[in-house]
Structure formats: structure tokens, C-alpha cells
PDB file of C-alpha atoms and ligand atoms in Angstrom:
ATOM      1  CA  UNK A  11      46.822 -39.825 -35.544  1.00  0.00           C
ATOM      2  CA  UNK A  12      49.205 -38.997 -32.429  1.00  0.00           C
ATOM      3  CA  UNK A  13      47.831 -38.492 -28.875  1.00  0.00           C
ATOM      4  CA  UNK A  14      49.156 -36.928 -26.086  1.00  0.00           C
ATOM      5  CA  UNK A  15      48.038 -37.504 -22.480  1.00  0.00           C
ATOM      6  CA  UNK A  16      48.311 -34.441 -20.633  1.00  0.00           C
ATOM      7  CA  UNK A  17      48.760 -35.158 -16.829  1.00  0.00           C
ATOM      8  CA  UNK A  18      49.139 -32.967 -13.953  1.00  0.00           C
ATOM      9  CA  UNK A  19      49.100 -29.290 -14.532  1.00  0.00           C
ATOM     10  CA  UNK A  20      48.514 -29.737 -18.219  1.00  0.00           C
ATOM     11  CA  UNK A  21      44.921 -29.776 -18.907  1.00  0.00           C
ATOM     12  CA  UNK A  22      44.990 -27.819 -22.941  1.00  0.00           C
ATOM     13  CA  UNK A  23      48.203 -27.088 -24.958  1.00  0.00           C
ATOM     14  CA  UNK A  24      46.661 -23.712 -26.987  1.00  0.00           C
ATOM     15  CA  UNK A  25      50.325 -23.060 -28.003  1.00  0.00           C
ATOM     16  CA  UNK A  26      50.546 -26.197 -29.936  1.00  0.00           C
ATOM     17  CA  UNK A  27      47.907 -24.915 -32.917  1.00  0.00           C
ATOM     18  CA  UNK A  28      44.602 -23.776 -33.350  1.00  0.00           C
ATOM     19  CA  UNK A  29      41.915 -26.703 -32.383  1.00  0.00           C
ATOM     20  CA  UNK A  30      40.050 -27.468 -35.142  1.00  0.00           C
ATOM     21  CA  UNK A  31      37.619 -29.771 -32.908  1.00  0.00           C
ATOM     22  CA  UNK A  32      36.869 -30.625 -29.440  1.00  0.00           C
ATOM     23  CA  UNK A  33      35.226 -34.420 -28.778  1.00  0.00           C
ATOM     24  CA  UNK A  34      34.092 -36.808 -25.952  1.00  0.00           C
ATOM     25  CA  UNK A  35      33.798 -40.275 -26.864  1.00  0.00           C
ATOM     26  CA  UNK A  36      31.901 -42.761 -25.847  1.00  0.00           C
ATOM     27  CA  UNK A  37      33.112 -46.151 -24.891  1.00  0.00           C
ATOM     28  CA  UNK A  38      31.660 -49.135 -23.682  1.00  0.00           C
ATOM     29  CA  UNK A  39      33.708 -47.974 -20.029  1.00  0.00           C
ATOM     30  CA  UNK A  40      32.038 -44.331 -19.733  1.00  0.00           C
ATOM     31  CA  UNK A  41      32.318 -41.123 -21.366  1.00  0.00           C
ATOM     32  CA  UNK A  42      36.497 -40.023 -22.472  1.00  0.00           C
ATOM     33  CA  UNK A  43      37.436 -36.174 -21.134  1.00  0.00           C
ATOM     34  CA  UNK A  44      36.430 -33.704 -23.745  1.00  0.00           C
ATOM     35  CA  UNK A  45      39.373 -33.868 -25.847  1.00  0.00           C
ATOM     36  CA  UNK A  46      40.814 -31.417 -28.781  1.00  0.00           C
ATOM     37  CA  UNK A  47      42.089 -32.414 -31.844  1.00  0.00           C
ATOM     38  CA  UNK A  48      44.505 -30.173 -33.980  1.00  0.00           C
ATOM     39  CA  UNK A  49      47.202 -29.988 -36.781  1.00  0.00           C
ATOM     40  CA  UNK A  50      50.824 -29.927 -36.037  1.00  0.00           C
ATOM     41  CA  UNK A  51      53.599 -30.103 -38.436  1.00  0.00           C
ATOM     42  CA  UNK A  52      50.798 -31.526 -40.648  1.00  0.00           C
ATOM     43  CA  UNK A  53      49.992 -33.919 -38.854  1.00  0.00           C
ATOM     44  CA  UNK A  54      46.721 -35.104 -37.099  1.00  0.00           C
ATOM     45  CA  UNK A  55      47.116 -34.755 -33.060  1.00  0.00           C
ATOM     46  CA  UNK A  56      44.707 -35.228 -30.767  1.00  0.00           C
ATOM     47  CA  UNK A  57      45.356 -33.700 -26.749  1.00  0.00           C
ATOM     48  CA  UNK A  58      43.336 -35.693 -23.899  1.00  0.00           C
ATOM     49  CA  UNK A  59      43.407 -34.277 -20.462  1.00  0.00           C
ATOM     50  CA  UNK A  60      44.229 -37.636 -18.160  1.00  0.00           C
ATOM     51  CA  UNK A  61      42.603 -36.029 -14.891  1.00  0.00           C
ATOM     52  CA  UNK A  62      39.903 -34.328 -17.149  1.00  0.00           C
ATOM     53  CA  UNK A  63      39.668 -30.396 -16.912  1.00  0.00           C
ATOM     54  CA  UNK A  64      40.856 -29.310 -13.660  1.00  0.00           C
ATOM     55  CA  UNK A  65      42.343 -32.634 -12.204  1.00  0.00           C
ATOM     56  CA  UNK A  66      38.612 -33.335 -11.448  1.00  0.00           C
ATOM     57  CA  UNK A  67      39.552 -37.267 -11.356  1.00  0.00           C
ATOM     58  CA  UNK A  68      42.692 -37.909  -8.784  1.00  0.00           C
ATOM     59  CA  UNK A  69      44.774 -40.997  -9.702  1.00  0.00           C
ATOM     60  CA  UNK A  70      43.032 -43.481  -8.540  1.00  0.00           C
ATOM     61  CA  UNK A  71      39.940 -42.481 -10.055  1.00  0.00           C
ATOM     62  CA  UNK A  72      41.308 -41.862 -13.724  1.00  0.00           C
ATOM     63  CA  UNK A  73      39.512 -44.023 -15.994  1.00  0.00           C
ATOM     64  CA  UNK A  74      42.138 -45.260 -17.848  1.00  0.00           C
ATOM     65  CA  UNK A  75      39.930 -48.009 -19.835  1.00  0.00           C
ATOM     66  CA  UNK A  76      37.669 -45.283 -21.174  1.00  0.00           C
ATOM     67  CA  UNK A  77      40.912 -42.879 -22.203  1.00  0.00           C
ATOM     68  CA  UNK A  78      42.862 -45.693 -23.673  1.00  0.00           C
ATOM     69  CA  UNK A  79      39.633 -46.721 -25.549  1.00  0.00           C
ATOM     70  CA  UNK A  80      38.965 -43.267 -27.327  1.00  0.00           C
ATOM     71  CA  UNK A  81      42.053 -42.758 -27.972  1.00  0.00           C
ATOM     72  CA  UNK A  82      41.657 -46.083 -30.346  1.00  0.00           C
ATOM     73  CA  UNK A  83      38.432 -45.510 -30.950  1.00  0.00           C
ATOM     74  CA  UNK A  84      39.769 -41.480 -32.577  1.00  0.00           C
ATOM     75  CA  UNK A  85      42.190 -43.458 -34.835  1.00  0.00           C
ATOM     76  CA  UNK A  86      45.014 -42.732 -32.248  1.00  0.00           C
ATOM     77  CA  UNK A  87      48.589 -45.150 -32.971  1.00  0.00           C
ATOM     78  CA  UNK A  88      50.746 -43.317 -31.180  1.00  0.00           C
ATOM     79  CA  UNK A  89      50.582 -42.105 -27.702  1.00  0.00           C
ATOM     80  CA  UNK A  90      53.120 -39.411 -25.890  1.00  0.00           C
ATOM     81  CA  UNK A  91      52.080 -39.200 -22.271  1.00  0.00           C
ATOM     82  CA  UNK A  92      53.228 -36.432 -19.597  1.00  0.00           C
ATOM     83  CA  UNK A  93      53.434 -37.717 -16.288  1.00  0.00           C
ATOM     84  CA  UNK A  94      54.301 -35.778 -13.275  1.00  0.00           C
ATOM     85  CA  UNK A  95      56.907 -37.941 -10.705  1.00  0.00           C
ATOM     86  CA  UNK A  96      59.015 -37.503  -7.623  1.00  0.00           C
ATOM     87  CA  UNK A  97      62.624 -38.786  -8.173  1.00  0.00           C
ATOM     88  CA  UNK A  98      64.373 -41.349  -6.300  1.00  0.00           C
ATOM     89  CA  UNK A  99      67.984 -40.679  -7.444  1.00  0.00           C
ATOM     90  CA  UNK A 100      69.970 -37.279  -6.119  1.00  0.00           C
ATOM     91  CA  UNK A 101      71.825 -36.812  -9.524  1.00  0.00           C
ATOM     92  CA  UNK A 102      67.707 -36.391 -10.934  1.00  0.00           C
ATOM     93  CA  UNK A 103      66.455 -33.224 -10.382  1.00  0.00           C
ATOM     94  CA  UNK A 104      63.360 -31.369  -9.994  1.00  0.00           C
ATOM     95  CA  UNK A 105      62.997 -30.241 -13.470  1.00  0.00           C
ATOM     96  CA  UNK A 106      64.467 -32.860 -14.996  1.00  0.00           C
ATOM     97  CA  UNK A 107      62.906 -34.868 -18.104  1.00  0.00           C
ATOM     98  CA  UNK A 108      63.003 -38.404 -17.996  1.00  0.00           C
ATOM     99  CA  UNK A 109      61.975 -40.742 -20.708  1.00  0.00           C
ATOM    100  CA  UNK A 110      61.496 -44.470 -18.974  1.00  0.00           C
ATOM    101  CA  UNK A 111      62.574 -47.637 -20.380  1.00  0.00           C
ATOM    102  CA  UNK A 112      60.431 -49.603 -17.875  1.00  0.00           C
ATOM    103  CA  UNK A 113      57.990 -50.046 -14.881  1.00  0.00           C
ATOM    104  CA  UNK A 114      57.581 -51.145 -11.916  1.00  0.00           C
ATOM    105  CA  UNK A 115      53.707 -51.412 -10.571  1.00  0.00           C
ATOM    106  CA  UNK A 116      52.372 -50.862  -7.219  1.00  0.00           C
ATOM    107  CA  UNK A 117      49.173 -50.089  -7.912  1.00  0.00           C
ATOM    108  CA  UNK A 118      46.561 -52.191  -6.297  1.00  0.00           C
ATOM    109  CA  UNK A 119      42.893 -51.753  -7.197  1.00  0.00           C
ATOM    110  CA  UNK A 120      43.196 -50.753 -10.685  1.00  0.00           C
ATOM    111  CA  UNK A 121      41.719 -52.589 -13.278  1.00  0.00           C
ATOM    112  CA  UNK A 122      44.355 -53.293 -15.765  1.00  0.00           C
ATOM    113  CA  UNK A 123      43.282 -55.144 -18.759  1.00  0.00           C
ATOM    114  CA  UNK A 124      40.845 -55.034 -21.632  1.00  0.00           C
ATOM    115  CA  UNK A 125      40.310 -58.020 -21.599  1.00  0.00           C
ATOM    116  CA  UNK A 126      38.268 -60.315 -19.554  1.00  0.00           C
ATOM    117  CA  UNK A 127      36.671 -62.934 -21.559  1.00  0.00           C
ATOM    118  CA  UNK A 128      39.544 -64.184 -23.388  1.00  0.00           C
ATOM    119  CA  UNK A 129      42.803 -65.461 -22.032  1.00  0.00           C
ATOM    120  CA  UNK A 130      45.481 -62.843 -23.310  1.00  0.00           C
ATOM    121  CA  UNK A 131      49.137 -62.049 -21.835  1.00  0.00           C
ATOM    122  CA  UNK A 132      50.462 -59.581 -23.692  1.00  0.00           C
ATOM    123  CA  UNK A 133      55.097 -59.581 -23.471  1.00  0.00           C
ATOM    124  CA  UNK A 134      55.767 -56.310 -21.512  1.00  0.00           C
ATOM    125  CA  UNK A 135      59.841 -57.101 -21.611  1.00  0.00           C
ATOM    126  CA  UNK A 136      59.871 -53.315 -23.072  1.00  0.00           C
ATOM    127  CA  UNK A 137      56.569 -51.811 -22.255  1.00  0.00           C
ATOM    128  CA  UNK A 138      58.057 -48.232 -23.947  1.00  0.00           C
ATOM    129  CA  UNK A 139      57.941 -48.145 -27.150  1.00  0.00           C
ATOM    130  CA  UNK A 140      61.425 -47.994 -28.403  1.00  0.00           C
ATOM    131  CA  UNK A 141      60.830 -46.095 -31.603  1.00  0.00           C
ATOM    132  CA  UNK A 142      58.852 -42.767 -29.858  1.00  0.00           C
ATOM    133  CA  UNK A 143      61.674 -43.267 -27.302  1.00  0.00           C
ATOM    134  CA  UNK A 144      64.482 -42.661 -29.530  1.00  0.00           C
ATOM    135  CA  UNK A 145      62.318 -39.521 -31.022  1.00  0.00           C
ATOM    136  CA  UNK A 146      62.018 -38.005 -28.144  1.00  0.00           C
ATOM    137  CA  UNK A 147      65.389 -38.876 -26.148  1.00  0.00           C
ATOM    138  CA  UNK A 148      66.978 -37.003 -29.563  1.00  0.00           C
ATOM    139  CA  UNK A 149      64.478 -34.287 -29.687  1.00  0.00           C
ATOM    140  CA  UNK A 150      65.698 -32.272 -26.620  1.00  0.00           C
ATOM    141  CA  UNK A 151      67.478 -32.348 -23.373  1.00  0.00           C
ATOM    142  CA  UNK A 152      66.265 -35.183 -21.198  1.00  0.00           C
ATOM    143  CA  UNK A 153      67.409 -38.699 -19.046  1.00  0.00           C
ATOM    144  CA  UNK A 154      66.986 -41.163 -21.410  1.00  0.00           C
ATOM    145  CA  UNK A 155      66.071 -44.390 -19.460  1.00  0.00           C
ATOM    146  CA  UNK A 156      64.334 -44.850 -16.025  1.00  0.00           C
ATOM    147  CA  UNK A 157      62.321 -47.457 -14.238  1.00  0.00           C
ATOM    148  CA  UNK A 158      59.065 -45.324 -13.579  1.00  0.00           C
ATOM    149  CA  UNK A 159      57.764 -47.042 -10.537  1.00  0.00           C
ATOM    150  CA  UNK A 160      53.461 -46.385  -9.854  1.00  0.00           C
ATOM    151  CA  UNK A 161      51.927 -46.422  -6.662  1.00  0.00           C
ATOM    152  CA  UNK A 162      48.441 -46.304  -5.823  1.00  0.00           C
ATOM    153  CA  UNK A 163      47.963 -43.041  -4.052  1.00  0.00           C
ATOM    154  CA  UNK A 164      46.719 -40.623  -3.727  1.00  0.00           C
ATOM    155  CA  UNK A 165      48.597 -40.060  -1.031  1.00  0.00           C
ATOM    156  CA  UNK A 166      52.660 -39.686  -1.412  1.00  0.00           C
ATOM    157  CA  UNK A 167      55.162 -42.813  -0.215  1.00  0.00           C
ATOM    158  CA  UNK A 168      56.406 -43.085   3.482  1.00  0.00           C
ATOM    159  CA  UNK A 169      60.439 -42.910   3.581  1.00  0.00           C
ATOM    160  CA  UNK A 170      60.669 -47.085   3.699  1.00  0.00           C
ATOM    161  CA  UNK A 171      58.495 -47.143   0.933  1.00  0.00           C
ATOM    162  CA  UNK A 172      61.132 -44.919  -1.486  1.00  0.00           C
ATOM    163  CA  UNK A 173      64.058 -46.826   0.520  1.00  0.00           C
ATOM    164  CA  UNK A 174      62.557 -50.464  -0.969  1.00  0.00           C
ATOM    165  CA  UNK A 175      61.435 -48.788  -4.560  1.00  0.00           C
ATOM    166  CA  UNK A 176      65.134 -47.050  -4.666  1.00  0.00           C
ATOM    167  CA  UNK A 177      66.821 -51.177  -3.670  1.00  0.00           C
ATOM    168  CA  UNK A 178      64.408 -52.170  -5.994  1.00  0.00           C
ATOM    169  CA  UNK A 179      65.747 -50.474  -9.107  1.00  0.00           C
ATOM    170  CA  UNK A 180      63.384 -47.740  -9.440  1.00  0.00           C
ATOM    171  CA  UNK A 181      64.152 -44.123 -10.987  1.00  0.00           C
ATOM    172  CA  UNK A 182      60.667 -42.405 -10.927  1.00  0.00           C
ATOM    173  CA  UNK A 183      57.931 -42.738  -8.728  1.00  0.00           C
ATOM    174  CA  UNK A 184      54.179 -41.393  -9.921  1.00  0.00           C
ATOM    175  CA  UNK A 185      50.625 -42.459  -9.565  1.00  0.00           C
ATOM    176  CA  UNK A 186      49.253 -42.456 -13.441  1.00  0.00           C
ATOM    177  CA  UNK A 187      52.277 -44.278 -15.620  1.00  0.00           C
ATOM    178  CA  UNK A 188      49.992 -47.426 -15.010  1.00  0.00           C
ATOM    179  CA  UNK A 189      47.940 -49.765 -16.450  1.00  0.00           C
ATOM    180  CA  UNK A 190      47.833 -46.359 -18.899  1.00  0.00           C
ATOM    181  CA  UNK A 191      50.972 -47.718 -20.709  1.00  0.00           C
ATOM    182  CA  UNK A 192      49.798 -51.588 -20.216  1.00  0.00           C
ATOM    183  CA  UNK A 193      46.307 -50.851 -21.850  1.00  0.00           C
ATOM    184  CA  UNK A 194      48.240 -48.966 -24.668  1.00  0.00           C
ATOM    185  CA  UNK A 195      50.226 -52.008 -25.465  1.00  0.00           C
ATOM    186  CA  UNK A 196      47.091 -54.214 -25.399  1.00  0.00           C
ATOM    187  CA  UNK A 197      45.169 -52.170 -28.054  1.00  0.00           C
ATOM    188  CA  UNK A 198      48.893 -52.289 -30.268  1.00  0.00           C
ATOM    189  CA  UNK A 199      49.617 -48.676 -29.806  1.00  0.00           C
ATOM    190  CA  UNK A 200      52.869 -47.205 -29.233  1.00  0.00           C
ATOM    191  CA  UNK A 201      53.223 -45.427 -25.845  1.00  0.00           C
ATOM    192  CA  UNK A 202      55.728 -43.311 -24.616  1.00  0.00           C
ATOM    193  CA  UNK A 203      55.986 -41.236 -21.726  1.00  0.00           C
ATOM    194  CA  UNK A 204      57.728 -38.327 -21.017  1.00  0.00           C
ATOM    195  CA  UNK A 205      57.937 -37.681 -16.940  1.00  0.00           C
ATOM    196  CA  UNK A 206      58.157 -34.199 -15.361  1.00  0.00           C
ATOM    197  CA  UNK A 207      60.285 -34.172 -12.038  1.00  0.00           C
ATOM    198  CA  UNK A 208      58.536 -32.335  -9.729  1.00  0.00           C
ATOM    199  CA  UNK A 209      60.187 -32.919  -6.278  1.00  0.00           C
ATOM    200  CA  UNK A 210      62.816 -35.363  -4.915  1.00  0.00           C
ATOM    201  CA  UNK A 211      60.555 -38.637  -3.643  1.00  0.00           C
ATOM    202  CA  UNK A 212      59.580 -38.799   0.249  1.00  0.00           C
ATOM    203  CA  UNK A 213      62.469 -38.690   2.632  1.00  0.00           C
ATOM    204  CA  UNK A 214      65.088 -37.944  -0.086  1.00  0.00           C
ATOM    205  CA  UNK A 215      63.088 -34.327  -0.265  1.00  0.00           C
ATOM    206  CA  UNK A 216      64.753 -32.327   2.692  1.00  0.00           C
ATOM    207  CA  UNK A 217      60.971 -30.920   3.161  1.00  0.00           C
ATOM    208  CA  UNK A 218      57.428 -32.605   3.070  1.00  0.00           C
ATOM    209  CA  UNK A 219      56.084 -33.174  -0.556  1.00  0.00           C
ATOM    210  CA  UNK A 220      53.555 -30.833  -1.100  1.00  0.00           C
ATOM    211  CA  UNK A 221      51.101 -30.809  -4.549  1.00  0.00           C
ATOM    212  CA  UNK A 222      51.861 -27.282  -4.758  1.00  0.00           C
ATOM    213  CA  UNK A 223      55.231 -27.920  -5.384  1.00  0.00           C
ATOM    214  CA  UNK A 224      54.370 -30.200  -8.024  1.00  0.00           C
ATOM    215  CA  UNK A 225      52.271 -28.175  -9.669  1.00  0.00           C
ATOM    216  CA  UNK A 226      54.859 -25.256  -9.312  1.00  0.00           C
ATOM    217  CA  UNK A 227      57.587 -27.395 -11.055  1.00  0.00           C
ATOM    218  CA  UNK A 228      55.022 -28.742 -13.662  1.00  0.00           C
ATOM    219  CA  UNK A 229      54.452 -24.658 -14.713  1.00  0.00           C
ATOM    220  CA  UNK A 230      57.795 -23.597 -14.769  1.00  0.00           C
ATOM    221  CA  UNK A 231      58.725 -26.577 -17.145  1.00  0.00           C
ATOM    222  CA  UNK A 232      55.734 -26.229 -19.222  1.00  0.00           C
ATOM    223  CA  UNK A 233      57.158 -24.227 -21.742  1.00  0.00           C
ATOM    224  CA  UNK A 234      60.466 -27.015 -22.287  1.00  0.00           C
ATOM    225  CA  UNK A 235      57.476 -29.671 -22.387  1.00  0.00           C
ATOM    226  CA  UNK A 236      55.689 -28.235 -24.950  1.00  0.00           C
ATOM    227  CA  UNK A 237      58.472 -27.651 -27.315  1.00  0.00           C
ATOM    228  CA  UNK A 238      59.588 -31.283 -26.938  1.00  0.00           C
ATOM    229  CA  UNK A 239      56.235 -32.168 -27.477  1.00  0.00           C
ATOM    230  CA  UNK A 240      55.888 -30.299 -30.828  1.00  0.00           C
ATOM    231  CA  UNK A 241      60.127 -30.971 -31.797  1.00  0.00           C
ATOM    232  CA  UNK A 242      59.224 -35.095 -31.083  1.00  0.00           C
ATOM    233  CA  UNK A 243      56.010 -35.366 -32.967  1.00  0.00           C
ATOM    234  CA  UNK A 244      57.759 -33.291 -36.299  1.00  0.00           C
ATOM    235  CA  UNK A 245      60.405 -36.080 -36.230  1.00  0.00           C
ATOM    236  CA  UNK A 246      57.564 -39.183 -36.241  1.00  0.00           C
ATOM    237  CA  UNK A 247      57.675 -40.972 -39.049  1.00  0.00           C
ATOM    238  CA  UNK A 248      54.184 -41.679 -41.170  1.00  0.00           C
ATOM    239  CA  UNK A 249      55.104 -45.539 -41.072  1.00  0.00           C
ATOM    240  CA  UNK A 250      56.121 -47.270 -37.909  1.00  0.00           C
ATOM    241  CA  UNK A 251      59.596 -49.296 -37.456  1.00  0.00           C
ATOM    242  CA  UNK A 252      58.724 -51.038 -33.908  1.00  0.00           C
ATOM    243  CA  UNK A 253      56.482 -54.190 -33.312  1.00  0.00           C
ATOM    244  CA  UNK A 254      53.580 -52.604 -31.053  1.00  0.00           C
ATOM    245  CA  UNK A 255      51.768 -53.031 -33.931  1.00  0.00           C
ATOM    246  CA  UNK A 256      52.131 -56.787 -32.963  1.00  0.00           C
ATOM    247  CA  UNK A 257      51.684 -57.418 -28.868  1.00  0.00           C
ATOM    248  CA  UNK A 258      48.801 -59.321 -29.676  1.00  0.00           C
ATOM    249  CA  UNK A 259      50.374 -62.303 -31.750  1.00  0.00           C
ATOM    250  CA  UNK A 260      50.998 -65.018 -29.680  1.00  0.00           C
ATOM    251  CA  UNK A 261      49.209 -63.751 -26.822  1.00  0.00           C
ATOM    252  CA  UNK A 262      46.081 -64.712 -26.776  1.00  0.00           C
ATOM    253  CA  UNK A 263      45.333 -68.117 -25.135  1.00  0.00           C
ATOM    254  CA  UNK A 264      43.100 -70.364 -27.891  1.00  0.00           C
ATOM    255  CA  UNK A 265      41.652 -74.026 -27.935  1.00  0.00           C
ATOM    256  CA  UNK A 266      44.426 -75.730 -26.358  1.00  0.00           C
ATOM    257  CA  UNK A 267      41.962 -78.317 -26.664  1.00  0.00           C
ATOM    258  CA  UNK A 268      40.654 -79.842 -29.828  1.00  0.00           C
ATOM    259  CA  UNK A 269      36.727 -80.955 -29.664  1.00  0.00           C
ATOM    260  CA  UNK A 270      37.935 -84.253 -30.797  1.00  0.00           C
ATOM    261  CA  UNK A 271      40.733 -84.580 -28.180  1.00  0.00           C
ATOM    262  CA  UNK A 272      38.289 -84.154 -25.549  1.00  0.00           C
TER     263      UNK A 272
HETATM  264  N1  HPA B  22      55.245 -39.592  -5.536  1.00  0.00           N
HETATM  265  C1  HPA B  22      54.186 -40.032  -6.263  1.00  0.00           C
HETATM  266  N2  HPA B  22      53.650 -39.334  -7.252  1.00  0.00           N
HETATM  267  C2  HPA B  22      54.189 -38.139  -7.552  1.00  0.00           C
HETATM  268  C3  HPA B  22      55.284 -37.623  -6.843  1.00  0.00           C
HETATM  269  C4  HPA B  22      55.841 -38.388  -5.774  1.00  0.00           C
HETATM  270  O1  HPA B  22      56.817 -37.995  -5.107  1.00  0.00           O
HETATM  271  N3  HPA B  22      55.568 -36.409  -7.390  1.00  0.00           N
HETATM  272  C5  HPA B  22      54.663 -36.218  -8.394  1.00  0.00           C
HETATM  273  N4  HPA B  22      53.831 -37.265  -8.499  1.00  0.00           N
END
């Protein structure tokens, strides 16, 4: 099964096929959005809303545990996720697809992992999977590697903010890339992301960032997104050649300590 995360301004994709089914799930972290589940290329896809219908839950309020969770939960391995994000580098452009290699995470009062009674530290050294990279980096016309840097929001970045973030190394900035692709990696699911431009980041804009601008850009490029969507999943293989199916070996903290050492 392949899920997409639809983020801001994409809420249903009717032009991707017929749904067949629309589901909540329950999870032991609340209720998922209502989600529908269709057949593309002949293959199983399921389409969650991240913000639920209507961007009814702002960044900082998405429940990422509870998406990540039914996702699993709905037999979900592979995850494409559209997130909207203000670039940080002039030769990026509103527009523009970007597919990002890595992260960089600001947020701050997010919780971030599954798990909490065991030790586990999952390797994030490439936190994208590299396989549903590839796909969709040769499915259509997009910037193939970026550091997708999350902030906390909801409100946008002052100008020394995007000043350190652009020293820093990053491409992207957005408020939703994370712990979503973190939590991903920690249930051994592939995640990729594929990240709308919507504006030039704070103080690189000549004007002040406005949502309706984002949500402007995010229409006019719906169209491209969708048909990269549909183009990337018809080239996913049935088997996997990547090793998310394998973040957890090794990273789960046992008995260091035998009983009989103690
Ligand atoms: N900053 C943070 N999040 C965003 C932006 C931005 O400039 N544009 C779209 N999402």
C-alpha cells in the first residue's frame, strides 16, 4: 500500500481515481483524518489529509503520531508527502519542486518519537528514502536534493532567522517535514517528500509572506503535483531495494546488563 500526505492546499486528489473507500483509524494517539483509499496504476493508494479537511489542525497541532500510526496500521510501506515551503536560495523559485535529501529541525514542542518505554535511536544519516527519491527525481521536472529545514510556527521566520538557516546549509524552510519523516523511519517505512515552493523565505521575499500566497502557488502547481504523484507511484516497484525496511536493527538499546553480571 502507498500513502500520500497531502499538506497545504491539498486536502482530496479526485483526479487521481475513483475512491473506493473513505476510513478514520483509530490509534492508541487519537482518531487519523478521514482518509480515502483508491486504485492507481493497480496499485493500492491510500490519500491522508495532514491538516485534516480544511487545514482544521495548523502545524503545530498536526498529530503526527496518530497519522504516522494509521498509515501503518492501513498496511501503508511507502509514504510520498507534499509539503508546502518558502525557499532560501534565489536560483529556487516559487513553483519550484524540490525533493530533499535531508533535514534540519527546529521544531520545539513536538513530540517526536514512538517510543517511550524502550531505549531506541534510530540512524537518520539519510532520513529520505533513497529509492522513492530516485522515482520521483526521474519522474518529472524537479530539484533533486535540498536540506528541508522545519520550524515550529505557526508563524513565518524573522529575516536573522532565514540568514542563520541559509549559513546553516538549509534549502527549504516549512513547518510539517518533521518528526512526520522521523516517525516514518521509526515504524520502517519509506518516506519521501516532495516540497511545493510557495514564496521566497522571510527577507529574501521582496514583500511580506502572506498564506494567501502560499495557497495561491500551492493551486496553480496542483495540477504538475498531481501528475508527478500518479507518474512516481506507476514507476514503484512491488518489492523494495532500500533498507527502511531495517532502521530498527541495531537501534534499540537492550540488557546491556546481564542478571548475573549485576
Ligand atoms: N516558512 C515556513 N513555512 C512555510 C513557508 C515559509 O516561508 N512557506 C510555506 N510554508
Amino acid at each position: 500500500m502507498i500513502g500520500i500526505i497531502g499538506g497545504t492546499g491539498i486536502y482530496k486528489i479526485v483526479e487521481l481515481g475513483d475512491e473506493i473507500v473513505s476510513q478514520v483509524v483509530e490509534t492508541p494517539y487519537g482518531p487519523s483524518p478521514e482518509m480515502s483509499i483508491f486504485q492507481l496504476h493497480g496499485k493500492d493508494v491510500i490519500f491522508m489529509p495532514r491538516h485534516n479537511l480544511g487545514h482544521a489542525k495548523p502545524p503545530h497541532m498536526v498529530n503526527y503520531l496518530s497519522n504516522i500510526w494509521s498509515l501503518k496500521k492501513m498496511g501503508v510501506d511507502r509514504v510520498i508527502a507534499t509539503n508546502a515551503v518558502g525557499s532560501l536560495d534565489e536560483s529556487i523559485k516559487p513553483g519550484d519542486f524540490v525533493i530533499p535529501h535531508d533535514f534540519l529541525d527546529f521544531t520545539r514542542m513536538r513530540k517526536g518519537t514512538f517510543y517511550d518505554d524502550k531505549t531506541v535511536h534510530i540512524d537518520v544519516t539519510e532520513p529520505y528514502c533513497r529509492e522513492l527519491r530516485n522515482i520521483l527525481i526521474s519522474s518529472g521536472n524537479v530539484v533533486g536534493k535540498g536540506v528541508y529545514v522545519c520550524t515550529e510556527g505557526p508563524r513565518f521566520e524573522t529575516a536573522a532567522e532565514i540568514q542563520m538557516f541559509r549559513q546553516l546549509g538549509g534549502t527549504v524552510v516549512g513547518m510539517t517535514g518533521l518528526p512526520e519523516v522521523v516517525l516514518a523511519r521509526e515504524l520502517e517505512m519509506c518516506y519521501s517528500s516532495i516540497c511545493t515552493v510557495s514564496n521566497f523565505a522571510a527577507s529574501i521575499s521582496p514583500t511580506k509572506l502572506t498564506m494567501d500566497e502560499v495557497f495561491e502557488v500551492v493551486e496553480n502547481k496542483r495540477k504538475d503535483l498531481v501528475k508527478l504523484l500518479s507518474d512516481s507511484i506507476k514507476r514503484i516497484p512491488s518489492e523494495n531495494h532500500c533498507d527502511c525496511r531495517s532502521t530498527l536493527d541495531g537501534a534499540e538499546v537492550g540488557d546491556l546488563l546481564e542478571p548475573e553480571d549485576l
